[in-house]
PDB file of C-alpha atoms in Angstrom:
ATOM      1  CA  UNK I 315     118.476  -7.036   2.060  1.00  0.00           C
ATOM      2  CA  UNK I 316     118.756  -3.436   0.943  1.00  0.00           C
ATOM      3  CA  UNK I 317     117.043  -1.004   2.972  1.00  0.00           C
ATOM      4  CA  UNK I 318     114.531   1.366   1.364  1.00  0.00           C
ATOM      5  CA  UNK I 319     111.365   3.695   2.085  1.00  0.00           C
ATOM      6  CA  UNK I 320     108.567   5.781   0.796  1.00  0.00           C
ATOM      7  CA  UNK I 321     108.345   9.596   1.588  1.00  0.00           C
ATOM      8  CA  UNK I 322     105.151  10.815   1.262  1.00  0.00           C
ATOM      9  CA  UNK I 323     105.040  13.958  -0.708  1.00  0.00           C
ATOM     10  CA  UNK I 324     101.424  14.423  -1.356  1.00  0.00           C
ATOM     11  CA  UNK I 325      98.413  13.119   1.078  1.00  0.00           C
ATOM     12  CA  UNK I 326      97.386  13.142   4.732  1.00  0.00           C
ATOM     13  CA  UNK I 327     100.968  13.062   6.205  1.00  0.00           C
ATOM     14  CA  UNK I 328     103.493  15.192   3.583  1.00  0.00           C
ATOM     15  CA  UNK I 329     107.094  14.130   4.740  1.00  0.00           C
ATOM     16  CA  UNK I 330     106.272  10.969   6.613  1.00  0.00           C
ATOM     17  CA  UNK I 331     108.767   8.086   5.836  1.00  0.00           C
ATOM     18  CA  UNK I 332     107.775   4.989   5.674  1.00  0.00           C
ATOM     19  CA  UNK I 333     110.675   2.189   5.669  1.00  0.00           C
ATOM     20  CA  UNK I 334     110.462  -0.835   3.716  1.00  0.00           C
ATOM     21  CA  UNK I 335     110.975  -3.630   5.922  1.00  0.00           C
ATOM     22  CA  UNK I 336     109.739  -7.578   5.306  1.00  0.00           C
ATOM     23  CA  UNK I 337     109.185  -9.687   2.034  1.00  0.00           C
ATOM     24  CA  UNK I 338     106.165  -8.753   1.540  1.00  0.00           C
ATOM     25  CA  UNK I 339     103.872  -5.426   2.492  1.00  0.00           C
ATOM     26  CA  UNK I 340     100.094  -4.577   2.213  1.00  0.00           C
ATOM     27  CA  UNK I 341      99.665  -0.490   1.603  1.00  0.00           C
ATOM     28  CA  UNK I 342      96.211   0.594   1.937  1.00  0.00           C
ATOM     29  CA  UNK I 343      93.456   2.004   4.810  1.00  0.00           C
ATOM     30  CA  UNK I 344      93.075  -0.877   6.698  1.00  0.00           C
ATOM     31  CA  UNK I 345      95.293  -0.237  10.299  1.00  0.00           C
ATOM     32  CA  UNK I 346      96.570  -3.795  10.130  1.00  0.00           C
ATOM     33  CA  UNK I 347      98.877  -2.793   6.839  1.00  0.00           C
ATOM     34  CA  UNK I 348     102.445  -3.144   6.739  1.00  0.00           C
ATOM     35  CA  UNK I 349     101.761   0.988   5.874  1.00  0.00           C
ATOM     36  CA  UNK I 350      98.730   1.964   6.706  1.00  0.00           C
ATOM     37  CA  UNK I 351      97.524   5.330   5.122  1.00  0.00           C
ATOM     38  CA  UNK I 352      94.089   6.703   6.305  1.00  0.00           C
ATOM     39  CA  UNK I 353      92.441   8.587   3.580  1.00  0.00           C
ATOM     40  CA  UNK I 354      88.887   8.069   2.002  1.00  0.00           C
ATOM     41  CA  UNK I 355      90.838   7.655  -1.396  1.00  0.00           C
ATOM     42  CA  UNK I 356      92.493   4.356  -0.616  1.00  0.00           C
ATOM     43  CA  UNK I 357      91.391   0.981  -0.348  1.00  0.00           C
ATOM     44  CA  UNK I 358      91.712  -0.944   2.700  1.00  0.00           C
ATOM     45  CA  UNK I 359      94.180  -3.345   1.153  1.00  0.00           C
ATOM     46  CA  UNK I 360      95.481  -0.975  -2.375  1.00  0.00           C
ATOM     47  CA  UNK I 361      98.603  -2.532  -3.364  1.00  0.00           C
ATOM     48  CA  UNK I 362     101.084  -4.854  -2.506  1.00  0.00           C
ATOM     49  CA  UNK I 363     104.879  -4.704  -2.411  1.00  0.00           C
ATOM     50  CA  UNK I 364     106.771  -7.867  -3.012  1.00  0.00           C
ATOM     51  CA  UNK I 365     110.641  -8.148  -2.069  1.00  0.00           C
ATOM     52  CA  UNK I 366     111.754 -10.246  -4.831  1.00  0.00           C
ATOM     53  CA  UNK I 367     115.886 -10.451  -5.890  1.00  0.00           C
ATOM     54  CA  UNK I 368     117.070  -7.674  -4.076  1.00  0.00           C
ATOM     55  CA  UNK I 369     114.117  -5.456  -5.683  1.00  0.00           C
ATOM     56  CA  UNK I 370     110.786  -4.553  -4.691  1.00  0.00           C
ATOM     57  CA  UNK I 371     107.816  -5.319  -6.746  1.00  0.00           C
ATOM     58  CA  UNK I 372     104.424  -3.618  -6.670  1.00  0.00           C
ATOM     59  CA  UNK I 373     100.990  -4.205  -7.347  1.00  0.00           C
ATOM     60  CA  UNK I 374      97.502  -3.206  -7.542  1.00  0.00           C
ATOM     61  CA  UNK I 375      95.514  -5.427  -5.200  1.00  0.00           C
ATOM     62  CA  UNK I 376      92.345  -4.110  -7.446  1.00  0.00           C
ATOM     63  CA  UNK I 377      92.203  -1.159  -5.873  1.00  0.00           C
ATOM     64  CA  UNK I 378      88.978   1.383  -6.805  1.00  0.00           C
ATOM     65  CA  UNK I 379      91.402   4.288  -7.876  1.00  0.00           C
ATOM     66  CA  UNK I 380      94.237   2.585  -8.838  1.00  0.00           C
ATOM     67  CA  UNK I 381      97.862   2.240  -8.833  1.00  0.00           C
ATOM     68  CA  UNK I 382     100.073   4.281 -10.360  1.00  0.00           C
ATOM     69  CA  UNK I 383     104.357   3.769 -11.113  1.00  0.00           C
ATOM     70  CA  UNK I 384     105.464   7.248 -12.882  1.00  0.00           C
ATOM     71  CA  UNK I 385     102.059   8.514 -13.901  1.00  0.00           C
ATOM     72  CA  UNK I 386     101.061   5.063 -15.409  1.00  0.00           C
ATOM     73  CA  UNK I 387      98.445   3.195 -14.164  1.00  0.00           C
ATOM     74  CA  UNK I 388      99.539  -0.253 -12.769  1.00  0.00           C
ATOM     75  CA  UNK I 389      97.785  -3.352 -15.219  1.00  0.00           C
ATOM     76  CA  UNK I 390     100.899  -5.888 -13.775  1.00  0.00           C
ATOM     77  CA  UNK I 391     102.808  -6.108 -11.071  1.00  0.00           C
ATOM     78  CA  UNK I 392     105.875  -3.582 -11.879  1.00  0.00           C
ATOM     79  CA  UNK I 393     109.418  -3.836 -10.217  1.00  0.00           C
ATOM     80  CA  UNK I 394     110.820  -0.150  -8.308  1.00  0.00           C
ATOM     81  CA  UNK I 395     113.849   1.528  -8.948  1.00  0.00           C
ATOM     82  CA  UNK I 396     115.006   4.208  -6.450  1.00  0.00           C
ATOM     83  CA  UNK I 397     113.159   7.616  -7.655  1.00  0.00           C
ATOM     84  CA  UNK I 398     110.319   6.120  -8.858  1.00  0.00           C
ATOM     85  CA  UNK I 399     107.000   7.495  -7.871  1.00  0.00           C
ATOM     86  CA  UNK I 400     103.992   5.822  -6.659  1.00  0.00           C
ATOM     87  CA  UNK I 401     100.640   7.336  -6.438  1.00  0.00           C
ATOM     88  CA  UNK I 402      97.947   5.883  -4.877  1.00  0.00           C
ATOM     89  CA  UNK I 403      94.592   7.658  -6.815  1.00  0.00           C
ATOM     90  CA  UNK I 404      94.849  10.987  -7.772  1.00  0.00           C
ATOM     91  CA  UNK I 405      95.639  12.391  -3.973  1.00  0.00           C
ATOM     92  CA  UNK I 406      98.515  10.368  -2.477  1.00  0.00           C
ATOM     93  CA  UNK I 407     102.334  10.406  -3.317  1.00  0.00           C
ATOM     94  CA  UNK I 408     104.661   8.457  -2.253  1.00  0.00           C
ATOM     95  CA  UNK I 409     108.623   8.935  -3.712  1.00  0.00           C
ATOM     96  CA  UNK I 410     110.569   4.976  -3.529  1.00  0.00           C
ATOM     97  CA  UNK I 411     113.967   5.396  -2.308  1.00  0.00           C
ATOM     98  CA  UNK I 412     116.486   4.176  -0.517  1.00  0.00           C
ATOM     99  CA  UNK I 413     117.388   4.781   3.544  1.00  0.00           C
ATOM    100  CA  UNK I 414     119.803   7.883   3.994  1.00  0.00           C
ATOM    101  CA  UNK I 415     119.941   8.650   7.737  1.00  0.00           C
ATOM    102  CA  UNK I 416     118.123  11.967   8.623  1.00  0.00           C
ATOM    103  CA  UNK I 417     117.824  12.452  12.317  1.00  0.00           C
ATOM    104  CA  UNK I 418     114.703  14.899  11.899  1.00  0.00           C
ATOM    105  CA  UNK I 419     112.658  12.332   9.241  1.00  0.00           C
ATOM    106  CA  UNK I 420     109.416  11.598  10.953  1.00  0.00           C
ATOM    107  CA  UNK I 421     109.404   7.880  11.182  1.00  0.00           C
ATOM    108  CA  UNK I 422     106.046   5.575  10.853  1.00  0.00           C
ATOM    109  CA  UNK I 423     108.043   2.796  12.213  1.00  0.00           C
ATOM    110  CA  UNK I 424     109.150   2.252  15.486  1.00  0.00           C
ATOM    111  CA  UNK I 425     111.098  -0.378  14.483  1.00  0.00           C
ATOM    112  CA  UNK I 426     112.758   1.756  11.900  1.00  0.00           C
ATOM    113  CA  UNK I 427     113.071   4.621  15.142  1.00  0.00           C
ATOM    114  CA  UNK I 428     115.392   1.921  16.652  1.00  0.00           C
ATOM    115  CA  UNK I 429     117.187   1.063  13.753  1.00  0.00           C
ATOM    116  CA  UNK I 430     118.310   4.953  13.217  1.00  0.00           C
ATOM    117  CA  UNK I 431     119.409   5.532  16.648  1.00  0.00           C
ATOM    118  CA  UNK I 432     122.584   2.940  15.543  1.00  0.00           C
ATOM    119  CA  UNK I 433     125.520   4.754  13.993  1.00  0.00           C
ATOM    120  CA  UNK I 434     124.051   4.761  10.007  1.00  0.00           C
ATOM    121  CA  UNK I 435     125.352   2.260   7.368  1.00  0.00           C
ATOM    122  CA  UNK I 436     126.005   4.639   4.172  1.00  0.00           C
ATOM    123  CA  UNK I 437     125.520   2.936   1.142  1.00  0.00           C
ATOM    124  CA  UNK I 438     128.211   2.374  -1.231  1.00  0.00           C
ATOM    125  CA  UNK I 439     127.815   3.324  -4.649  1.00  0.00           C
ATOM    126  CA  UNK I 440     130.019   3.450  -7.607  1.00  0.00           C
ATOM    127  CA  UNK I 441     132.228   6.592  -7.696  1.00  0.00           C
ATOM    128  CA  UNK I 442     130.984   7.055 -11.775  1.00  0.00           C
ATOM    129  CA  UNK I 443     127.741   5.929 -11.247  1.00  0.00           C
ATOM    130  CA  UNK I 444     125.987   8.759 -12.776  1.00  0.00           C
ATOM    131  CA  UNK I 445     122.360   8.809 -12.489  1.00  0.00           C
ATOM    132  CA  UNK I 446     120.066   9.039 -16.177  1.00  0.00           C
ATOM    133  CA  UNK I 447     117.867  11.490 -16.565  1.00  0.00           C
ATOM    134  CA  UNK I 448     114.082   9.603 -16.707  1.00  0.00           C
ATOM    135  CA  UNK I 449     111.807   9.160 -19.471  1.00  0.00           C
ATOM    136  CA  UNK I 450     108.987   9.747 -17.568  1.00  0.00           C
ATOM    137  CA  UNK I 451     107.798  13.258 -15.865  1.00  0.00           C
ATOM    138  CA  UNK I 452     108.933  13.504 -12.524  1.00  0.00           C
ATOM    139  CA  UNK I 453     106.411  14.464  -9.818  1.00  0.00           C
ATOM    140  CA  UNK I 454     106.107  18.773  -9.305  1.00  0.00           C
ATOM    141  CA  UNK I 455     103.411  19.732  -6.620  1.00  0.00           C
ATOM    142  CA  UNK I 456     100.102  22.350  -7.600  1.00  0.00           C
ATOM    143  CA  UNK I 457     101.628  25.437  -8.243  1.00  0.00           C
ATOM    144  CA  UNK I 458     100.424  27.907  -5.438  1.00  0.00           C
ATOM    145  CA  UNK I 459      97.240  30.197  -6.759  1.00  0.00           C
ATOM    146  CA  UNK I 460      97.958  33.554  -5.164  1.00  0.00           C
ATOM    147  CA  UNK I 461      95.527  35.900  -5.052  1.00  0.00           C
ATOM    148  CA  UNK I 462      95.708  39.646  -6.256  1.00  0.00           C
ATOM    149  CA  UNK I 463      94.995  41.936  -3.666  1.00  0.00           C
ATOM    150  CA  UNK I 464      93.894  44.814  -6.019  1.00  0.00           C
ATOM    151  CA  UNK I 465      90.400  43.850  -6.194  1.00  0.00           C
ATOM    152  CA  UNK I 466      90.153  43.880  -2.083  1.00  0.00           C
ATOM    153  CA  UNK I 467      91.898  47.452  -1.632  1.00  0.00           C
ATOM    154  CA  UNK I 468      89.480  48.760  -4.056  1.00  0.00           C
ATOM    155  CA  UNK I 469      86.383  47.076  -2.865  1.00  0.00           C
ATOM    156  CA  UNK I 470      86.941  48.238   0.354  1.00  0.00           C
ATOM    157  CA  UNK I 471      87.438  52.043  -0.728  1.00  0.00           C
ATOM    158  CA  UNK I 472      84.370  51.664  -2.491  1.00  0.00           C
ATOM    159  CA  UNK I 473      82.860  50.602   0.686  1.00  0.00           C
ATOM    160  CA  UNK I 474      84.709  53.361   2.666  1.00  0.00           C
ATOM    161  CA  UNK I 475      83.839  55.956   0.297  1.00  0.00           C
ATOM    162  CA  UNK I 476      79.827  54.957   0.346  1.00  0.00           C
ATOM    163  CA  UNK I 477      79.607  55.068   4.264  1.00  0.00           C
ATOM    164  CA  UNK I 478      81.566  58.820   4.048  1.00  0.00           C
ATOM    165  CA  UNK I 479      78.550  59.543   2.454  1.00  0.00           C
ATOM    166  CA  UNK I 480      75.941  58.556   4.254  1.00  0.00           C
ATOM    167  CA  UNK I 481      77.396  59.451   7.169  1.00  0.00           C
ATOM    168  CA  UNK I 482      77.203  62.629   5.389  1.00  0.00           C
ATOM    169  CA  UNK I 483      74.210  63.118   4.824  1.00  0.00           C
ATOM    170  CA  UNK I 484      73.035  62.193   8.061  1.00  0.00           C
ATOM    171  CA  UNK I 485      75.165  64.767   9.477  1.00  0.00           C
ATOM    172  CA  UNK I 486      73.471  67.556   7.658  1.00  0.00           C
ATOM    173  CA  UNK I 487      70.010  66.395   7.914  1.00  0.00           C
ATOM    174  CA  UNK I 488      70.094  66.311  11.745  1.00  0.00           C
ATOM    175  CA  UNK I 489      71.665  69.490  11.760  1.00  0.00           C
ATOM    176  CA  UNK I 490      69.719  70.956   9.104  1.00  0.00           C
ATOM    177  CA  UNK I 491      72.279  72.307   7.371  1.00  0.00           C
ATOM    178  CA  UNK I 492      70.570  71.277   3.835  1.00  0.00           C
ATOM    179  CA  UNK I 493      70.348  74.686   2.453  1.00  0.00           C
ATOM    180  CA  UNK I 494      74.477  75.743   3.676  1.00  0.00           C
ATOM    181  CA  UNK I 495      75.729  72.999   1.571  1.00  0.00           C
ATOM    182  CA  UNK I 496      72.878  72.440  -0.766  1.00  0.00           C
ATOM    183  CA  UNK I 497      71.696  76.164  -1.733  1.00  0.00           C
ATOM    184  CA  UNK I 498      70.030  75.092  -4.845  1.00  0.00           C
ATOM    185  CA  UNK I 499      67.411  73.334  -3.127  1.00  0.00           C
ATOM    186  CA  UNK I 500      63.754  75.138  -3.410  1.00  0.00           C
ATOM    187  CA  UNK I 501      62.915  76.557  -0.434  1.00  0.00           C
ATOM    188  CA  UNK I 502      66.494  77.642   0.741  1.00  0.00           C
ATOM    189  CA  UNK I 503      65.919  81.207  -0.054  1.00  0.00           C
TER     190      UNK I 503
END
């Protein structure tokens, strides 16, 4: 059986890897999941992944928010080829690959912990295997908003400049100094 995983790229747990492991796997809320994700978005039992010929197979378990391969929403159960992406509603992302040994992956298996901490089994692939560029859009997070800090500087020397002033004229009214600065004033003859 090959070995492969989901990396969470969007959700509650960005980087987590979760490693494929059994014939068959229940993703949803629900602790008692083969992976268990705990976010208001999923259902307890959202999907299920088959292991069928060598492949893995996935499908909506009629899930509220659905089940998405590659930005299509699942009507069938669809088969998973390394690079796919899976999203789970509109919030949760999970990349389908398979196993490369990383000694600093965060692991949501112990069993998989174990399994790492043997020398790693590289997989062999073809030496012209080139991979095909997809069809579909591949995954980018939100681009970052960042904010201009233009409007703060000058809000706050707005702010600066009105308290100079008051502080001003507080100054020269308990010092009486009203006619010194202000001689245009009636009565400062």
């Amino acid at each position: 059986m090959s070995q492969f995983q989901f990396v969470m790229r969007s959700g509650p747990t960005p980087g987590v890897t979760f490693p494929l492991e059994g014939d068959q796997l229940i993703i949803g809320r629900d602790a008692s999941n083969g992976i268990a994700i705990n976010d208001p978005e999923i259902s307890r039992k959202h999907s299920k992944l088959s292991f069928q010929g060598g492949k893995y197979v996935i499908e909506d378990l009629g899930s509220t928010n659905g089940t998405f391969v590659n930005g299509q929403r699942l009507a069938g159960p669809a088969v998973l080829k390394p690079g796919d992406v899976v999203s789970l509603g509109e919030q949760i992302v999970l990349m389908y690959d398979i196993i490369s040994y990383d000694p600093g992956a965060t692991i949501a298996s112990p069993r998989a912990a174990r399994m790492l901490q043997q020398p790693p089994v590289q997989p062999v692939t073809p030496a012209a295997h080139v991979p095909q560029p997809s069809a579909t859009p591949s995954y980018s997070p939100p681009p970052v908003k960042k904010t201009n800090p233009m409007p703060f500087i000058i809000g706050g020397g707005v702010l600066l400049f009105i308290c100079l002033c008051i502080a001003f004229f507080v100054w020269v009214d308990a010092t009486y100094r009203w006619c010194v600065f202000f001689p245009f004033i009636s009565g400062c003859n």
